[in-house]
mmCIF file of C-alpha atoms and ligand atoms in Angstrom:
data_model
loop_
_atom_site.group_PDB
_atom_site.id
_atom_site.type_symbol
_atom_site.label_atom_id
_atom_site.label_comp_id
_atom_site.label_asym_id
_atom_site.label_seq_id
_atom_site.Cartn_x
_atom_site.Cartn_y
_atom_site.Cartn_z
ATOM 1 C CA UNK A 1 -15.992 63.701 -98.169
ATOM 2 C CA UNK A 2 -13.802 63.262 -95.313
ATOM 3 C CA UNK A 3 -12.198 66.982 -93.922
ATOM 4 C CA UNK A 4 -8.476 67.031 -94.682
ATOM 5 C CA UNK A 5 -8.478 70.517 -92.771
ATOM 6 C CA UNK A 6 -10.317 71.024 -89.480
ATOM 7 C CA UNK A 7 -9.957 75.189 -89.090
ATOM 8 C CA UNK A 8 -10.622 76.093 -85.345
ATOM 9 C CA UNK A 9 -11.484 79.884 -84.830
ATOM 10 C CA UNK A 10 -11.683 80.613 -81.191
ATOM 11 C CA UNK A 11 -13.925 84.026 -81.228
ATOM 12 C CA UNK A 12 -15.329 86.543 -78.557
ATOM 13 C CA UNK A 13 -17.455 89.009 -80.136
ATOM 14 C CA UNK A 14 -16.389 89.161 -83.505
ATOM 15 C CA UNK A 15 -19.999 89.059 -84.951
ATOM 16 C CA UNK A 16 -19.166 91.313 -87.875
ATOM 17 C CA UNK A 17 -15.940 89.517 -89.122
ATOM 18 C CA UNK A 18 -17.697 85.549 -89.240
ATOM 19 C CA UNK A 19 -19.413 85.967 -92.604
ATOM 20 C CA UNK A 20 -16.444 87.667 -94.968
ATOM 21 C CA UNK A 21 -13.959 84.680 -92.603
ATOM 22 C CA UNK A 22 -16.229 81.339 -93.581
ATOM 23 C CA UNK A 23 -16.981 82.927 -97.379
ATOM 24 C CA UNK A 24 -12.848 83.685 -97.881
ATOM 25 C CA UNK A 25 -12.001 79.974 -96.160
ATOM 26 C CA UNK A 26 -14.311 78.640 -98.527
ATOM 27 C CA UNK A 27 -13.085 80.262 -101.300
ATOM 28 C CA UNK A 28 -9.562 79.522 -101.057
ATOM 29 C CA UNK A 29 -9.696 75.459 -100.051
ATOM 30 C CA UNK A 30 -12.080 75.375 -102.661
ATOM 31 C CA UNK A 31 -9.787 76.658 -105.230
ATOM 32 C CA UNK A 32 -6.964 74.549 -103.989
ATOM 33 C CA UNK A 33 -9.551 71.303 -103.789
ATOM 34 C CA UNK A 34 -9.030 70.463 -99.969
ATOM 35 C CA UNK A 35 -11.991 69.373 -98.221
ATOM 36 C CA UNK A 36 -12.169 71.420 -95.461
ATOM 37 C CA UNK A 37 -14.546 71.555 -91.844
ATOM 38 C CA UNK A 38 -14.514 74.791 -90.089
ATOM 39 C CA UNK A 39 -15.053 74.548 -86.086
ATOM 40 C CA UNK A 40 -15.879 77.783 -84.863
ATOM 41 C CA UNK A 41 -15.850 78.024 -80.629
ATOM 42 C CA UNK A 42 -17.976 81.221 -79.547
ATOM 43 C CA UNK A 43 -16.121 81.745 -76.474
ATOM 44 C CA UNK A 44 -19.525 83.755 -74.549
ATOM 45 C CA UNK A 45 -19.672 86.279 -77.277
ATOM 46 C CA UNK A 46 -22.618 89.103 -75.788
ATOM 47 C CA UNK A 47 -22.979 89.959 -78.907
ATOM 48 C CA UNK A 48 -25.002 88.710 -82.070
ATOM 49 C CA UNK A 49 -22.074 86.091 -82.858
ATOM 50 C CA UNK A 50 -23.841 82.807 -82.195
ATOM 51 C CA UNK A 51 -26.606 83.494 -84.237
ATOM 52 C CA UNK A 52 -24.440 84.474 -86.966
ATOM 53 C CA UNK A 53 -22.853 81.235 -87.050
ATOM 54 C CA UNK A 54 -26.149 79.746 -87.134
ATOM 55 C CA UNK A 55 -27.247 81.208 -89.880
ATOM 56 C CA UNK A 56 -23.733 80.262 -91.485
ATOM 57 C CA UNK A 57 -24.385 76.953 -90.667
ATOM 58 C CA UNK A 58 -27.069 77.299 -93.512
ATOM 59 C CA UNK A 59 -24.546 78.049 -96.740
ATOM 60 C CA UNK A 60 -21.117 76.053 -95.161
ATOM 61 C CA UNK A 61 -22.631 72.819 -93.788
ATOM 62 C CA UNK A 62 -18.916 71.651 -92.766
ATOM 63 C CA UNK A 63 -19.469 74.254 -90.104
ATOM 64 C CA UNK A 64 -19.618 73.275 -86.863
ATOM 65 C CA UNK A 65 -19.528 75.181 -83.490
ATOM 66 C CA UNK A 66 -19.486 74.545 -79.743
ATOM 67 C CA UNK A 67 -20.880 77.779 -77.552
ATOM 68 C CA UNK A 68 -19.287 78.586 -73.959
ATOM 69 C CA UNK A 69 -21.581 79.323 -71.323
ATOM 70 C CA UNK A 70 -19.251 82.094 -70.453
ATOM 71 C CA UNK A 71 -16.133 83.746 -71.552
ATOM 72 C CA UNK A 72 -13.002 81.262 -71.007
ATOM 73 C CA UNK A 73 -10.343 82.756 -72.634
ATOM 74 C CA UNK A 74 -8.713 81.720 -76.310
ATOM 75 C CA UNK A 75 -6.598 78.797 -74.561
ATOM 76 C CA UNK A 76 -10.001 77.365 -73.291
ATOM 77 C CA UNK A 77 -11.717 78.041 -76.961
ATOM 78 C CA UNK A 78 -8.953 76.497 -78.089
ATOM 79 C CA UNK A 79 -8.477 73.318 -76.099
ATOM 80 C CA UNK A 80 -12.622 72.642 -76.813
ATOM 81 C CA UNK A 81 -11.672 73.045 -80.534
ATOM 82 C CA UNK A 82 -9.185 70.932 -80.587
ATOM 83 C CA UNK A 83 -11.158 68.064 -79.156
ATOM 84 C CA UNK A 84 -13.511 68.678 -81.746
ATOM 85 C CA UNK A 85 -11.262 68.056 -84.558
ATOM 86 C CA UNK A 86 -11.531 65.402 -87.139
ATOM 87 C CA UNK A 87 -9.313 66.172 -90.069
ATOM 88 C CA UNK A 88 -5.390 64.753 -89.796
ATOM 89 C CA UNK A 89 -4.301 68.085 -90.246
ATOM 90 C CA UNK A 90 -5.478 70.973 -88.221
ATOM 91 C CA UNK A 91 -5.168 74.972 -88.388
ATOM 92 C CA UNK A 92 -6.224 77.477 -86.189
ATOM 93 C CA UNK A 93 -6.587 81.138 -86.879
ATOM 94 C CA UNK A 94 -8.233 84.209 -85.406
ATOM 95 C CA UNK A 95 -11.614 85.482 -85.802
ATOM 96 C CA UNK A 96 -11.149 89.109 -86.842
ATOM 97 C CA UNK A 97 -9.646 88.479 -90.426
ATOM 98 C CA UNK A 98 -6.131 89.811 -88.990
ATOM 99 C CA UNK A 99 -5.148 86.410 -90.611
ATOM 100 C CA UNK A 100 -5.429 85.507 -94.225
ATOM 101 C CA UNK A 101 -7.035 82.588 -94.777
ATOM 102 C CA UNK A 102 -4.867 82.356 -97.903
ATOM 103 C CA UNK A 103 -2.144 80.790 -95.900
ATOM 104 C CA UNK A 104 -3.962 77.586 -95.389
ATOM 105 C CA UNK A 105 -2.532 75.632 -98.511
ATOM 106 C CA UNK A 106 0.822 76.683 -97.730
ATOM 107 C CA UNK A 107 0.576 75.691 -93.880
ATOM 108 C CA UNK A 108 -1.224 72.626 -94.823
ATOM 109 C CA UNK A 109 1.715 71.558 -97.387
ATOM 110 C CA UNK A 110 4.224 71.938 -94.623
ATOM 111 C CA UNK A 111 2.301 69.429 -92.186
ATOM 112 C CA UNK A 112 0.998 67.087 -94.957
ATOM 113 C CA UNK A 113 4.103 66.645 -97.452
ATOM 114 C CA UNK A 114 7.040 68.364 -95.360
ATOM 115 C CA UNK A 115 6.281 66.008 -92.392
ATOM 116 C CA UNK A 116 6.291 69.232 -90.032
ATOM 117 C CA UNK A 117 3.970 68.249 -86.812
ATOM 118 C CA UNK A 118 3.589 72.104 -86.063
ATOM 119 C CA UNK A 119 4.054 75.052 -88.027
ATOM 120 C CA UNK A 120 3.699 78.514 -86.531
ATOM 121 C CA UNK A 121 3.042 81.589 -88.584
ATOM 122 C CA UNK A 122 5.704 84.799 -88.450
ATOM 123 C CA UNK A 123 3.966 88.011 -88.732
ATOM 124 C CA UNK A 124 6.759 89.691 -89.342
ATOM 125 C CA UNK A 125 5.389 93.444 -90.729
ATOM 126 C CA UNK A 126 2.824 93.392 -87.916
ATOM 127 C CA UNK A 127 0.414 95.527 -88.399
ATOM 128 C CA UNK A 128 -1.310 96.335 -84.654
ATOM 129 C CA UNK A 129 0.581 99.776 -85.545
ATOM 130 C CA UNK A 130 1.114 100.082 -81.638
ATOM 131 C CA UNK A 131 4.049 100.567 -79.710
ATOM 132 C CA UNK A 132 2.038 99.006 -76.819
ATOM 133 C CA UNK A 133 1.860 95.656 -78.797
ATOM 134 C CA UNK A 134 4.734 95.193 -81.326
ATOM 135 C CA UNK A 135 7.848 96.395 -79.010
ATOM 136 C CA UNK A 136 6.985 94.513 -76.298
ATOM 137 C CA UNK A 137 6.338 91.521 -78.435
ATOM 138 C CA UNK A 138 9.810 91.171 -79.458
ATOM 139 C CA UNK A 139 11.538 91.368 -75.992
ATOM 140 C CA UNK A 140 8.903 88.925 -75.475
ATOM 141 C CA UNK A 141 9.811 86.347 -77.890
ATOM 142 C CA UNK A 142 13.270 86.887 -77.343
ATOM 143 C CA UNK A 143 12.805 86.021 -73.328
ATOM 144 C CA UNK A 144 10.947 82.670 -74.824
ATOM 145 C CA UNK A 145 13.494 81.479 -77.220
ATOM 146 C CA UNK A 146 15.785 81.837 -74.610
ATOM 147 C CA UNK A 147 13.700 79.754 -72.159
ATOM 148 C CA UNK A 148 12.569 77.542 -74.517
ATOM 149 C CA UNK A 149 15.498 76.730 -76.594
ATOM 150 C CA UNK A 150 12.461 76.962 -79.453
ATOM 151 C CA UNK A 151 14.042 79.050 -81.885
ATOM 152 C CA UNK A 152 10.129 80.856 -82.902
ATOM 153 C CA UNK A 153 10.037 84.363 -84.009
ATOM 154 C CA UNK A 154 6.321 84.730 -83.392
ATOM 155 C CA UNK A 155 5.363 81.996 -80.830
ATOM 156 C CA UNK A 156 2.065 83.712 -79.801
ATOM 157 C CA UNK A 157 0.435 83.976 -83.593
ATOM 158 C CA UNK A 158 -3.157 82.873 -83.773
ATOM 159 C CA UNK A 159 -2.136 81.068 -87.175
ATOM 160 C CA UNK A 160 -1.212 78.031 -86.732
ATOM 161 C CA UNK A 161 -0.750 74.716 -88.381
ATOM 162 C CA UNK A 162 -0.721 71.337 -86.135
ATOM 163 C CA UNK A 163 -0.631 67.131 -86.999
ATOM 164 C CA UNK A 164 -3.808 66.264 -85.286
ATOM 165 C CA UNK A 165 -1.975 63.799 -82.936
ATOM 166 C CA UNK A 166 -0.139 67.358 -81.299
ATOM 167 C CA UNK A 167 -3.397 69.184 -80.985
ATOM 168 C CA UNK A 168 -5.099 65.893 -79.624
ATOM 169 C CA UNK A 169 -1.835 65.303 -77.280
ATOM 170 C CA UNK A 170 -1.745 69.015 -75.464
ATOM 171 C CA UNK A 171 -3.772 70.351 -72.827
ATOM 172 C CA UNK A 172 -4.154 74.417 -73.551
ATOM 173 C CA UNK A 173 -5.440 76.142 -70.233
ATOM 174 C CA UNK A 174 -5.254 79.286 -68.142
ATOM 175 C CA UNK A 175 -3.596 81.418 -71.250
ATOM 176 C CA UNK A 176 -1.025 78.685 -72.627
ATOM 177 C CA UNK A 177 -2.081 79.595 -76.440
ATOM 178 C CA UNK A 178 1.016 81.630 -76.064
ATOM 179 C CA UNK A 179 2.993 78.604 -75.599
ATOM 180 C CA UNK A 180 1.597 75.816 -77.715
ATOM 181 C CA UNK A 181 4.591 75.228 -79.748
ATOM 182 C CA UNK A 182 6.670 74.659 -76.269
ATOM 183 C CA UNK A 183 3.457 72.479 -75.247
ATOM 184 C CA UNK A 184 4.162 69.940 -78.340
ATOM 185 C CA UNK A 185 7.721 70.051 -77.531
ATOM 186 C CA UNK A 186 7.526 69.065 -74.679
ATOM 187 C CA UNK A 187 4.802 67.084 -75.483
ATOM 188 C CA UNK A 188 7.868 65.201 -77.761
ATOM 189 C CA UNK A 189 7.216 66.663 -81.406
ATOM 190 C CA UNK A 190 10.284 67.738 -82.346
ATOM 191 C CA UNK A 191 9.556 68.982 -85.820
ATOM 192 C CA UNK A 192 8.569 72.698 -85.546
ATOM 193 C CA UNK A 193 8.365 75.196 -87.973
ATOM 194 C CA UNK A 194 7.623 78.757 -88.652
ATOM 195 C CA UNK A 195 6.151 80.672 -91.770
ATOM 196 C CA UNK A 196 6.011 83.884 -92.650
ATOM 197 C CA UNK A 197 2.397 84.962 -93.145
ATOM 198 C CA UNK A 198 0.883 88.120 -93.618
ATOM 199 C CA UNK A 199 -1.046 90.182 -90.439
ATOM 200 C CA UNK A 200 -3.279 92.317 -91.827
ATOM 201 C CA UNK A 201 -5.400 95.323 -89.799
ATOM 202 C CA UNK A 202 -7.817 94.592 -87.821
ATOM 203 C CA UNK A 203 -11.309 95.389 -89.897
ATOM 204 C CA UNK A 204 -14.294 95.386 -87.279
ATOM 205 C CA UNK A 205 -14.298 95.034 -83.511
ATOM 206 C CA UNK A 206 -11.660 95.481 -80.928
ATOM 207 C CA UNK A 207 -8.563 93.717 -79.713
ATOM 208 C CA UNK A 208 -9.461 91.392 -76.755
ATOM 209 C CA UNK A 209 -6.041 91.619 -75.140
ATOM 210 C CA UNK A 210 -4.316 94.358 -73.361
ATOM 211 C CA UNK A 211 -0.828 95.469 -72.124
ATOM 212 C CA UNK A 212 -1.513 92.786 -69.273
ATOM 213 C CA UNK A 213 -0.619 90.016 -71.343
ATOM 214 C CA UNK A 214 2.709 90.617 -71.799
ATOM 215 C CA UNK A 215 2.885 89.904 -67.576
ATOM 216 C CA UNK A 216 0.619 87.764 -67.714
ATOM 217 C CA UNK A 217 2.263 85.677 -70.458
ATOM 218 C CA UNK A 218 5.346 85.964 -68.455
ATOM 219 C CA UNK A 219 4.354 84.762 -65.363
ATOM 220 C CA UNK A 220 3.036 81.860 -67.130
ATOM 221 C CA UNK A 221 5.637 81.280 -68.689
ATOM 222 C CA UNK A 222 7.715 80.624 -65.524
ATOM 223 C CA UNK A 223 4.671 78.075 -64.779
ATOM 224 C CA UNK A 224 4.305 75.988 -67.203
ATOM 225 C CA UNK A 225 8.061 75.683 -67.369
ATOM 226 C CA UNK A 226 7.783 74.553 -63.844
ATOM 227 C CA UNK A 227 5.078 72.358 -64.027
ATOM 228 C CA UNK A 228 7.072 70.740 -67.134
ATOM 229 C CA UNK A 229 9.737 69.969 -64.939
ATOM 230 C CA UNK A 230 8.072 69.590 -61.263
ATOM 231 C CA UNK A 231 4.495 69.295 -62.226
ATOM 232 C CA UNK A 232 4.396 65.568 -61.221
ATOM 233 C CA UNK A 233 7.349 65.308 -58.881
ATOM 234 C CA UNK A 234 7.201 68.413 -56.701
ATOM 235 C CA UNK A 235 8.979 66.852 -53.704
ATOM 236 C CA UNK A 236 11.995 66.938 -56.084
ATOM 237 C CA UNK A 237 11.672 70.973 -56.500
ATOM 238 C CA UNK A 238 10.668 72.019 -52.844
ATOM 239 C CA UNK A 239 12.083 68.666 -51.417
ATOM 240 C CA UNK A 240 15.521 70.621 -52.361
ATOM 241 C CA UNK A 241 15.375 73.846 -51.628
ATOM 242 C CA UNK A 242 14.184 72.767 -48.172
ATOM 243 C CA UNK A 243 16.838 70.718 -47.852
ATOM 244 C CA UNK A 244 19.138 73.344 -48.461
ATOM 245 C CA UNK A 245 17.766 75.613 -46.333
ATOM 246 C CA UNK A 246 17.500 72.979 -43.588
ATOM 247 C CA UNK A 247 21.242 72.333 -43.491
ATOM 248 C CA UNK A 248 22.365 76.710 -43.301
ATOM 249 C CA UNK A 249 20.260 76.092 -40.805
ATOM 250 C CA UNK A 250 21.707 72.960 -38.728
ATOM 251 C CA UNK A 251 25.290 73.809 -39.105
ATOM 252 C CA UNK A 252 24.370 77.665 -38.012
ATOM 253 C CA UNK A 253 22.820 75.924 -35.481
ATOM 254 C CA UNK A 254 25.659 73.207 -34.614
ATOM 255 C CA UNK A 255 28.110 76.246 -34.751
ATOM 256 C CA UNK A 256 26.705 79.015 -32.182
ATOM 257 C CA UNK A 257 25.475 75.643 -29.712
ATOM 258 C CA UNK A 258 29.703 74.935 -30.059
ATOM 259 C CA UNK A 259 30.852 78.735 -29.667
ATOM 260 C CA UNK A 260 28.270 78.700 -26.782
ATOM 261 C CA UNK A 261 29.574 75.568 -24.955
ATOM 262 C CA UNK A 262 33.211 77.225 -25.283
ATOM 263 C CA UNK A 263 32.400 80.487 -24.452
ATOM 264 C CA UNK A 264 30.105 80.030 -21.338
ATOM 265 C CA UNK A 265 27.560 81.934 -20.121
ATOM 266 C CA UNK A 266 28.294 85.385 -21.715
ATOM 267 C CA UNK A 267 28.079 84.563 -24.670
ATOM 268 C CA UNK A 268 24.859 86.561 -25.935
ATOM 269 C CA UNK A 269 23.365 83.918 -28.076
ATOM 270 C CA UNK A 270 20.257 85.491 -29.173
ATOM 271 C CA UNK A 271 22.258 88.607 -29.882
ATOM 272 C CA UNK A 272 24.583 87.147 -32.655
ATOM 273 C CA UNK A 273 23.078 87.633 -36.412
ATOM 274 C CA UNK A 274 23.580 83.619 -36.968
ATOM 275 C CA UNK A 275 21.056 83.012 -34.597
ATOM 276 C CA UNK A 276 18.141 84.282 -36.323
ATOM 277 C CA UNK A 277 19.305 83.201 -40.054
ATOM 278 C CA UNK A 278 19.546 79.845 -38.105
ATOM 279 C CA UNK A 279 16.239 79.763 -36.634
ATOM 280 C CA UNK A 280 14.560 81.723 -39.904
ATOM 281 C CA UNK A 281 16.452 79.107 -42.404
ATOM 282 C CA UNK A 282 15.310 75.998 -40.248
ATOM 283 C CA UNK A 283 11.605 77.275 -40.139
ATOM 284 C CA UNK A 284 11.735 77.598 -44.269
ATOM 285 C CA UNK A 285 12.908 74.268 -44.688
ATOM 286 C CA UNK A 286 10.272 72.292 -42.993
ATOM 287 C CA UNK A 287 7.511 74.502 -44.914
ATOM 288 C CA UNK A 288 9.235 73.985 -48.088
ATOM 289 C CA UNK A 289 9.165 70.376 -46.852
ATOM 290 C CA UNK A 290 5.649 70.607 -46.134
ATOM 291 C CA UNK A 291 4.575 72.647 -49.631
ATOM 292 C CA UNK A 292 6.374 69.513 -51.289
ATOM 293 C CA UNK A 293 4.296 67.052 -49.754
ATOM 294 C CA UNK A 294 1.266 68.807 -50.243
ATOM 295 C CA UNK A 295 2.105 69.104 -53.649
ATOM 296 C CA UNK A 296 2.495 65.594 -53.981
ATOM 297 C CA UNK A 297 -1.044 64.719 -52.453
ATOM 298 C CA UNK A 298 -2.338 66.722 -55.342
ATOM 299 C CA UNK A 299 -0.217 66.074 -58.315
ATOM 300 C CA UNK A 300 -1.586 62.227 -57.276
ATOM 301 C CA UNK A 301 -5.140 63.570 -56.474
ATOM 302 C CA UNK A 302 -5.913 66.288 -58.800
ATOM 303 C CA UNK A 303 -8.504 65.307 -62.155
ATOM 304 C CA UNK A 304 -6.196 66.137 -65.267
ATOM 305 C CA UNK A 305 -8.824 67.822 -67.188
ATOM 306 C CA UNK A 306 -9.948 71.486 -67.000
ATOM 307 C CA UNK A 307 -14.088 71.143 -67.262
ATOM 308 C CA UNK A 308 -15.823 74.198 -69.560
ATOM 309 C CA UNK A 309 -19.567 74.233 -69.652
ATOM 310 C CA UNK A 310 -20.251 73.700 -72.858
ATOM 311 C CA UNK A 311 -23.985 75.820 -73.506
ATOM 312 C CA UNK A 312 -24.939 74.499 -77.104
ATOM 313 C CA UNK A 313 -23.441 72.589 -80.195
ATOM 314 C CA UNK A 314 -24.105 72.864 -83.428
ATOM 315 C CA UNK A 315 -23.168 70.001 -86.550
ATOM 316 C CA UNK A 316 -22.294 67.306 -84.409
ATOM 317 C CA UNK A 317 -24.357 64.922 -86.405
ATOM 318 C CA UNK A 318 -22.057 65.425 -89.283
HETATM 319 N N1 UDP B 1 -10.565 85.557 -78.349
HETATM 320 C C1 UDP B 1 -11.311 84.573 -77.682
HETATM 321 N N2 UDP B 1 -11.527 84.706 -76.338
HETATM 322 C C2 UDP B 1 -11.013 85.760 -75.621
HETATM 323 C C3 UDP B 1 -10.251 86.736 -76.298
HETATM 324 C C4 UDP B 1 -10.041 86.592 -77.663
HETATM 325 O O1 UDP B 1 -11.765 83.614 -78.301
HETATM 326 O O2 UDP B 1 -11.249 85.831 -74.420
HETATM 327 C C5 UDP B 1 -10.346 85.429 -79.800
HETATM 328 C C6 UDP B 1 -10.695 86.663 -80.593
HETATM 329 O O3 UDP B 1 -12.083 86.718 -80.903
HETATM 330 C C7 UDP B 1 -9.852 86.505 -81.823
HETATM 331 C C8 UDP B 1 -8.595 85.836 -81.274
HETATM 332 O O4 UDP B 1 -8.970 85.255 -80.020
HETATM 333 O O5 UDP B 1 -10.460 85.635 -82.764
HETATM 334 C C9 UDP B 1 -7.452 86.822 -81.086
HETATM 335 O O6 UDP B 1 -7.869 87.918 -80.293
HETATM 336 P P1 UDP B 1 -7.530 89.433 -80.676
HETATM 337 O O7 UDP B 1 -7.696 89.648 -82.128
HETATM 338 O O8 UDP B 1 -8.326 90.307 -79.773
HETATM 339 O O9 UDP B 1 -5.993 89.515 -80.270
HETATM 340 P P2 UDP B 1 -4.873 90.406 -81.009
HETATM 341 O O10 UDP B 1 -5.023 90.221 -82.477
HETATM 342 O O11 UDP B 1 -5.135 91.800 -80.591
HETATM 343 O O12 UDP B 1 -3.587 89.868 -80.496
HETATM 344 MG MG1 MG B 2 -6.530 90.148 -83.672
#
């Protein structure tokens, strides 16, 4: 039977948490009759993880899973899940049970009969139990709401619901799984939702992300808000800075050459604080000039795919 659910799980050593994840998915879309397929991405586990799925590959035969040669990060996991996708209504989650898979008829109603094309999930009793992680989190999501006029509580959860046309429409790289619902918006999906689903501890293994990604997730969240705007058109963001910094620097310029032709000889020219703001502003407008036409060259050169080394795949002839 044709999936109605494709379930990407982007993993990294999470060996101990794949057997209790497929049985429990299983369980529950069999209970609430949706044909499901799960597509697990082993993103370079060094632990026993691929051969796990392997041998889960055995009992769920709607398993199928696509090894990294190396770690990529979750956005790259994700990105080679998505392509993988066949079901018209796709759901990601994490690996390490920290999300029930008892959410997926709920998320899957939204998308299916509410006409949502994204649904995010709210953990909103986190329990991480760290002042390192749920603190920062908020400030976090409040800064994106702001920038993002997406009004998400929880824009970072690994449960997610999609419309296969979003997940087949976005590119996720670098570490943009943080921003996937501003991806489809801008992507022009307009109807995005949240859900409140329940976190639950982490049962075996570690967390794979540290303090780092709250800069980290910062930082790209400046980029991928300029690349939104500028990514294709760069001359039009360096193009005008340079041209404002071009003309401080001309009529500085225009102005001390005018003071100097009235004032003769005496005047002191490379004394006078205008001077060097003149020459300084003038130099940073031809190399913002120059960074927008090299940007240019490469938004018209550059490949638009990200390539991972895919090692193995498993179910393909499904
Ligand atoms: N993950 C991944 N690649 C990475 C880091 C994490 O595929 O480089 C997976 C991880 O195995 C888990 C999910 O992404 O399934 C979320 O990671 P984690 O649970 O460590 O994040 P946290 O819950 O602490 O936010
Ligand atoms: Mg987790």
């Amino acid at each position: 039977m044709a999936p109605e659910i494709s379930i990407v799980v982007p993993l990294f050593n999470e060996e101990e948490s794949l057997p209790e994840l497929c049985a429990w998915i299983h369980r529950v879309c069999t209970e609430h009759h949706l044909p499901y397929e799960i597509i697990m991405v082993d993103d370079g586990s060094t632990d026993e993880s691929w051969s796990v799925i392997g041998q889960l590959r055995q009992k769920f035969p709607t398993l199928r899973a696509i090894r990294f040669q190396r770690n990529y990060g979750k956005s790259a996991a994700l990105n080679e899940g998505f392509k993988a996708t066949r079901a018209p209504v796709v759901i990601t989650m994490d690996a390490d049970l920290q999300d029930a898979p008892d959410e997926i008829p709920g998320l899957y109603q939204m998308i299916a009969s509410d006409g949502y094309d994204l649904v995010s999930g709210w953990k909103k009793v986190r329990l991480d139990n760290k002042l390192t992680k749920n603190l920062p989190s908020k400030l976090y999501n409040a800064v994106n709401r702001r920038m993002s006029g997406l009004k998400l509580h929880d824009m970072n959860c690994g449960l997610k619901a999609y419309r296969q046309a979003v997940v087949k429409s976005i590119e996720v790289y670098g570490e943009m799984h943080r921003y996937i619902p501003i991806l489809a918006k801008w992507a022009g999906f307009r109807k995005i939702g949240e859900k409140v689903v329940v976190h639950r501890p982490r049962k075996y293994g570690v967390s794979k992300f540290g303090w780092e990604r709250f800069v980290n997730g910062f930082l790209d969240l400046l980029s991928i808000q300029f690349i939104s705007r500028f990514g294709k058109k760069p001359m039009h963001f360096f193009g005008l800075l340079g041209m404002i910094t071009l003309f401080i620097g001309f009529v500085l310029a225009a102005w001390l050459i005018i003071e100097r032709l009235f004032a003769g000889p005496d005047y002191g020219l490379a004394n006078r604080p205008p001077f060097f703001i003149a020459l300084t502003t003038m130099v940073m407008g031809a190399l913002f000039f120059i960074a927008g036409y090299l940007g240019e060259l490469i938004a018209r050169s550059a490949a638009d795919r990200n390539v991972y080394l895919v090692q193995e795949r498993i179910g393909d002839e499904n």
